Coordinates of C-alpha atoms and ligand atoms in Angstrom, one line a residue:
M1 CA 55.1 41.9 85.1
K2 CA 52.7 42.8 82.3
P3 CA 53.8 44.6 79.2
F4 CA 50.3 45.9 78.6
D5 CA 47.2 46.4 80.7
K6 CA 44.8 46.4 77.7
C7 CA 45.0 44.9 74.3
P8 CA 47.0 47.2 72.1
V9 CA 44.9 46.2 69.1
C10 CA 41.4 46.6 70.3
G11 CA 41.6 47.8 73.9
G12 CA 40.0 44.6 75.2
E13 CA 40.7 42.9 78.5
L14 CA 43.8 40.6 78.8
V15 CA 43.9 37.3 80.6
E16 CA 47.0 35.2 81.3
K17 CA 46.8 31.8 79.7
D18 CA 48.9 28.9 78.7
V19 CA 49.0 28.7 75.0
E20 CA 50.5 26.6 72.3
K21 CA 53.0 28.4 70.1
L22 CA 54.1 27.0 66.8
L23 CA 57.7 27.9 65.8
K24 CA 59.2 27.4 62.4
G25 CA 62.9 27.3 61.5
G26 CA 64.2 26.0 58.3
I27 CA 62.4 22.7 57.6
H28 CA 61.6 22.1 61.2
V29 CA 58.6 23.1 63.4
A30 CA 58.4 23.1 67.1
V31 CA 55.4 23.3 69.4
L32 CA 55.8 24.7 72.9
K33 CA 53.5 25.7 75.7
V34 CA 54.1 29.2 77.0
R35 CA 52.4 31.8 79.2
A36 CA 50.8 34.6 77.2
D37 CA 48.4 37.5 77.8
V38 CA 45.4 36.8 75.5
C39 CA 42.8 39.3 74.6
L40 CA 39.3 38.3 75.4
Q41 CA 37.9 40.2 72.5
C42 CA 40.1 39.7 69.5
G43 CA 42.4 36.8 70.6
E44 CA 45.6 38.8 70.2
R45 CA 48.4 37.1 72.1
L46 CA 51.1 39.2 73.9
Y47 CA 54.3 37.6 75.0
S48 CA 56.9 38.8 77.4
A49 CA 60.3 39.9 76.1
E50 CA 61.8 36.9 77.8
T51 CA 59.4 34.6 76.0
V52 CA 60.1 36.3 72.7
R53 CA 63.8 35.7 73.2
R54 CA 63.1 32.1 73.9
F55 CA 61.2 31.8 70.6
E56 CA 64.2 33.3 68.8
Q57 CA 66.6 30.8 70.4
I58 CA 64.4 27.9 69.5
R59 CA 64.0 29.2 65.9
Q60 CA 67.8 29.4 65.5
K61 CA 68.2 25.9 66.8
L62 CA 65.6 24.6 64.3
E63 CA 67.4 26.4 61.5
R64 CA 70.7 24.9 62.5
Q65 CA 69.1 21.5 62.9
E66 CA 70.2 21.5 66.6
V67 CA 67.1 19.5 67.6
G68 CA 68.7 16.8 69.8
E69 CA 67.2 18.3 73.0
F70 CA 63.7 18.5 71.5
Q71 CA 61.2 15.7 71.8
P72 CA 60.0 14.4 68.4
L73 CA 56.3 14.9 67.9
G74 CA 55.1 12.9 64.9
H75 CA 55.9 14.1 61.4
S76 CA 55.0 17.2 59.5
F77 CA 53.6 16.9 56.0
H78 CA 53.5 19.3 53.2
V79 CA 50.4 19.1 51.0
A80 CA 50.8 20.7 47.6
Ligands
ZN101 ZN1 42.2 42.7 71.4

C-alpha cells in the first residue's frame, strides 16, 4: 500500500528503500531502520501511517525514559 504514487513535493519518482530514521525524545535519541518511499529527485521521504505511529510510540518512550527495551548505541554528545 502506497500513500503516494509520486513525490508530493516535486512530482518525482518514488522508490521503496530501507532508511535510517533518527528520533528524539527528551534527552534521548533513537536510530531505527524503516521502510520508506524515497523521492529520486529531491530525497523526500514518505512514511506509512503505521510507521509514523511507531515513531510516535518510540518518541514517547524516549521522553518517559522507558528505554530498557532499546539497545544502547554509543553516546550522544552536545557540542556548544
Ligand atoms: Zn521529490
